[in-house]
Amino acid sequence: MSEPKPTLNLNDMHDLAVARMFAGNQAFAERIAQEDPEFFARQARQQEPHTLWIGCSDSRVSSDVITNTDPGNLFVHRNVANLVVHTDFNVLSAIDYAVNHLHVQHIVVCGHYQCGGVLAAMQATEMGLIDNWLRNIKDVYRLHSAELEALPDQPARARRLVELNVFEQVYNVCKTSTVQKSWREHGRPFVHGWVYDLETGLIKDLEVNVSGRRDLEEIYRFDMDKALHHD
Ligand SMILES: [Zn+2]
């Protein structure tokens, strides 16, 4: 016996959302083709993004919308709470491809205030599988607990933890041998830490721009000369 096939019911709000996405896509394709008839032919040939964007999966923090950039400008990796975890082959592959094949000039780690992932990590409630992911944020809290616990209340701590989480993820990007090798050979990428404010729509630069090994604690610096002898 075959399973009944799911059918779209356009009276259902969720199905309507799917229909709207298709209609929106058609409107997008028509508008662009009118404004710039060569656009899709150019896009189909190649991508030349200037930046790897590492952001949160949150539906309100869409990288191209909040930076007003065009398709082709940003190479994007998003996950819950914009984490760069050293055992995550997804983010490591995105960094490797962006740096070594797309030759991006910049890597941006962009967090956002009111991040559900950060807020959940601050609580003791068990949430299931995602607890394993959020534990990385608990580690950031532990590293900075003296500063966080000196703050007056929970909202202030949550805002600061969002920023500190971005700092740590910026350093995690810089700890990778991919980035350190590229600094040595090409003098790029610049790595930036930003936070998006949902209440104003504005991005704040945390000014943790890192562009060289000297900005890293010594334990994380690879000695590239030695490494090259083993290649
Ligand atoms: Zn978030």
Coordinates of C-alpha atoms in Angstrom, one line a residue, residues 51-202:
T51 CA 33.6 37.9 2.2
L52 CA 32.8 34.7 4.1
W53 CA 29.9 35.4 6.4
I54 CA 29.6 33.2 9.5
G55 CA 26.2 34.1 11.1
C56 CA 23.3 32.7 13.1
S57 CA 20.6 30.6 11.6
D58 CA 18.0 33.0 13.1
S59 CA 15.4 33.9 10.6
R60 CA 15.7 37.6 11.4
V61 CA 19.4 37.9 10.5
S62 CA 19.5 37.3 6.8
S63 CA 23.1 38.3 5.7
D64 CA 22.4 39.8 2.3
V65 CA 19.3 41.6 3.5
I66 CA 20.9 43.3 6.5
T67 CA 24.0 44.3 4.6
N68 CA 22.1 45.2 1.4
T69 CA 24.5 43.1 -0.6
D70 CA 23.8 41.3 -3.9
P71 CA 23.8 37.6 -4.6
G72 CA 27.5 36.8 -5.3
N73 CA 29.0 39.1 -2.7
L74 CA 28.8 36.9 0.4
F75 CA 29.8 33.2 0.8
V76 CA 27.6 32.2 3.8
H77 CA 27.8 29.7 6.6
R78 CA 25.0 29.9 9.2
N79 CA 24.4 27.8 12.3
V80 CA 22.7 28.2 15.7
A81 CA 24.6 31.0 17.5
N82 CA 27.2 31.5 14.8
L83 CA 29.7 29.0 16.3
V84 CA 33.1 28.0 14.9
V85 CA 33.7 24.6 16.4
H86 CA 37.0 22.8 15.6
T87 CA 35.4 19.4 15.0
D88 CA 32.7 20.8 12.7
F89 CA 33.7 19.8 9.2
N90 CA 30.9 22.0 7.8
V91 CA 32.3 25.3 9.0
L92 CA 35.9 24.1 8.5
S93 CA 35.1 23.2 4.9
A94 CA 33.4 26.6 4.3
I95 CA 36.5 28.4 5.7
D96 CA 38.8 26.3 3.6
Y97 CA 36.8 26.7 0.4
A98 CA 36.3 30.5 0.9
V99 CA 39.9 31.2 1.7
N100 CA 41.8 28.8 -0.6
H101 CA 39.4 28.6 -3.6
L102 CA 37.3 31.8 -3.6
H103 CA 40.2 33.9 -2.1
V104 CA 37.9 36.0 0.1
Q105 CA 39.5 39.2 1.6
H106 CA 37.3 39.1 4.7
I107 CA 35.7 36.7 7.1
V108 CA 33.0 38.2 9.3
V109 CA 31.6 36.5 12.3
C110 CA 28.2 38.2 13.0
G111 CA 26.2 37.5 16.1
H112 CA 23.0 39.2 17.2
Y113 CA 21.4 40.4 20.4
Q114 CA 18.5 38.3 21.7
C115 CA 20.1 35.2 20.2
G116 CA 17.9 32.3 21.2
G117 CA 21.0 30.0 21.2
V118 CA 22.9 32.2 23.6
L119 CA 19.8 32.7 25.9
A120 CA 19.2 28.9 25.9
A121 CA 22.8 28.3 26.8
M122 CA 22.4 30.6 29.9
Q123 CA 19.6 28.4 31.3
A124 CA 19.7 25.1 33.0
T125 CA 16.7 23.7 31.1
E126 CA 17.5 20.5 29.2
M127 CA 16.6 20.9 25.5
G128 CA 17.8 17.6 23.9
L129 CA 20.4 17.2 21.2
I130 CA 21.0 20.9 20.8
D131 CA 22.5 21.0 24.4
N132 CA 25.6 19.5 22.9
W133 CA 26.0 22.4 20.5
L134 CA 25.0 25.0 23.1
R135 CA 27.7 23.7 25.5
N136 CA 30.2 25.6 23.3
I137 CA 28.5 28.8 24.5
K138 CA 28.6 27.6 28.1
D139 CA 32.3 27.3 27.7
V140 CA 32.5 30.9 26.5
Y141 CA 30.5 31.9 29.7
R142 CA 32.9 30.0 31.9
L143 CA 35.9 31.7 30.3
H144 CA 34.4 35.1 31.0
S145 CA 32.3 34.3 34.1
A146 CA 34.0 37.0 36.3
E147 CA 33.1 39.8 33.8
L148 CA 29.6 38.4 33.2
E149 CA 28.7 37.9 36.8
A150 CA 29.8 41.5 37.7
L151 CA 27.0 42.8 35.4
P152 CA 23.8 44.0 37.1
D153 CA 21.2 41.7 35.6
Q154 CA 20.4 38.9 33.2
P155 CA 19.7 41.0 30.1
A156 CA 23.0 42.8 30.5
R157 CA 24.8 39.5 30.9
A158 CA 23.0 38.1 27.8
R159 CA 24.0 41.1 25.6
R160 CA 27.6 40.8 26.8
L161 CA 27.7 37.0 26.3
V162 CA 26.5 37.6 22.6
E163 CA 29.5 39.9 22.1
L164 CA 32.0 37.6 24.0
N165 CA 30.7 34.6 21.9
V166 CA 31.5 36.6 18.7
F167 CA 35.0 37.4 20.1
E168 CA 35.7 33.7 20.8
Q169 CA 34.4 32.6 17.4
V170 CA 36.6 35.2 15.7
Y171 CA 39.6 33.6 17.5
N172 CA 38.4 30.2 16.6
V173 CA 38.5 31.2 12.9
C174 CA 42.1 32.5 13.5
K175 CA 43.3 29.4 15.2
T176 CA 42.7 27.3 12.1
S177 CA 45.8 26.4 10.1
T178 CA 43.9 27.4 6.9
V179 CA 43.7 31.0 8.0
Q180 CA 47.2 31.2 9.4
K181 CA 48.7 29.7 6.2
S182 CA 46.8 32.2 4.1
W183 CA 48.0 35.1 6.3
R184 CA 51.6 34.0 5.8
E185 CA 51.2 33.4 2.0
H186 CA 48.8 36.1 0.9
G187 CA 48.3 38.5 3.8
R188 CA 44.6 37.8 4.0
P189 CA 41.8 37.4 5.2
F190 CA 41.0 40.1 7.7
V191 CA 38.7 38.6 10.3
H192 CA 36.0 40.8 11.9
G193 CA 33.6 40.4 14.8
W194 CA 30.2 42.1 14.4
V195 CA 26.9 42.1 16.3
Y196 CA 23.5 42.9 14.7
D197 CA 20.9 44.7 16.8
L198 CA 17.4 43.5 16.0
E199 CA 15.9 46.6 17.6
T200 CA 17.7 49.1 15.3
G201 CA 18.7 47.1 12.3
L202 CA 22.2 48.3 12.8

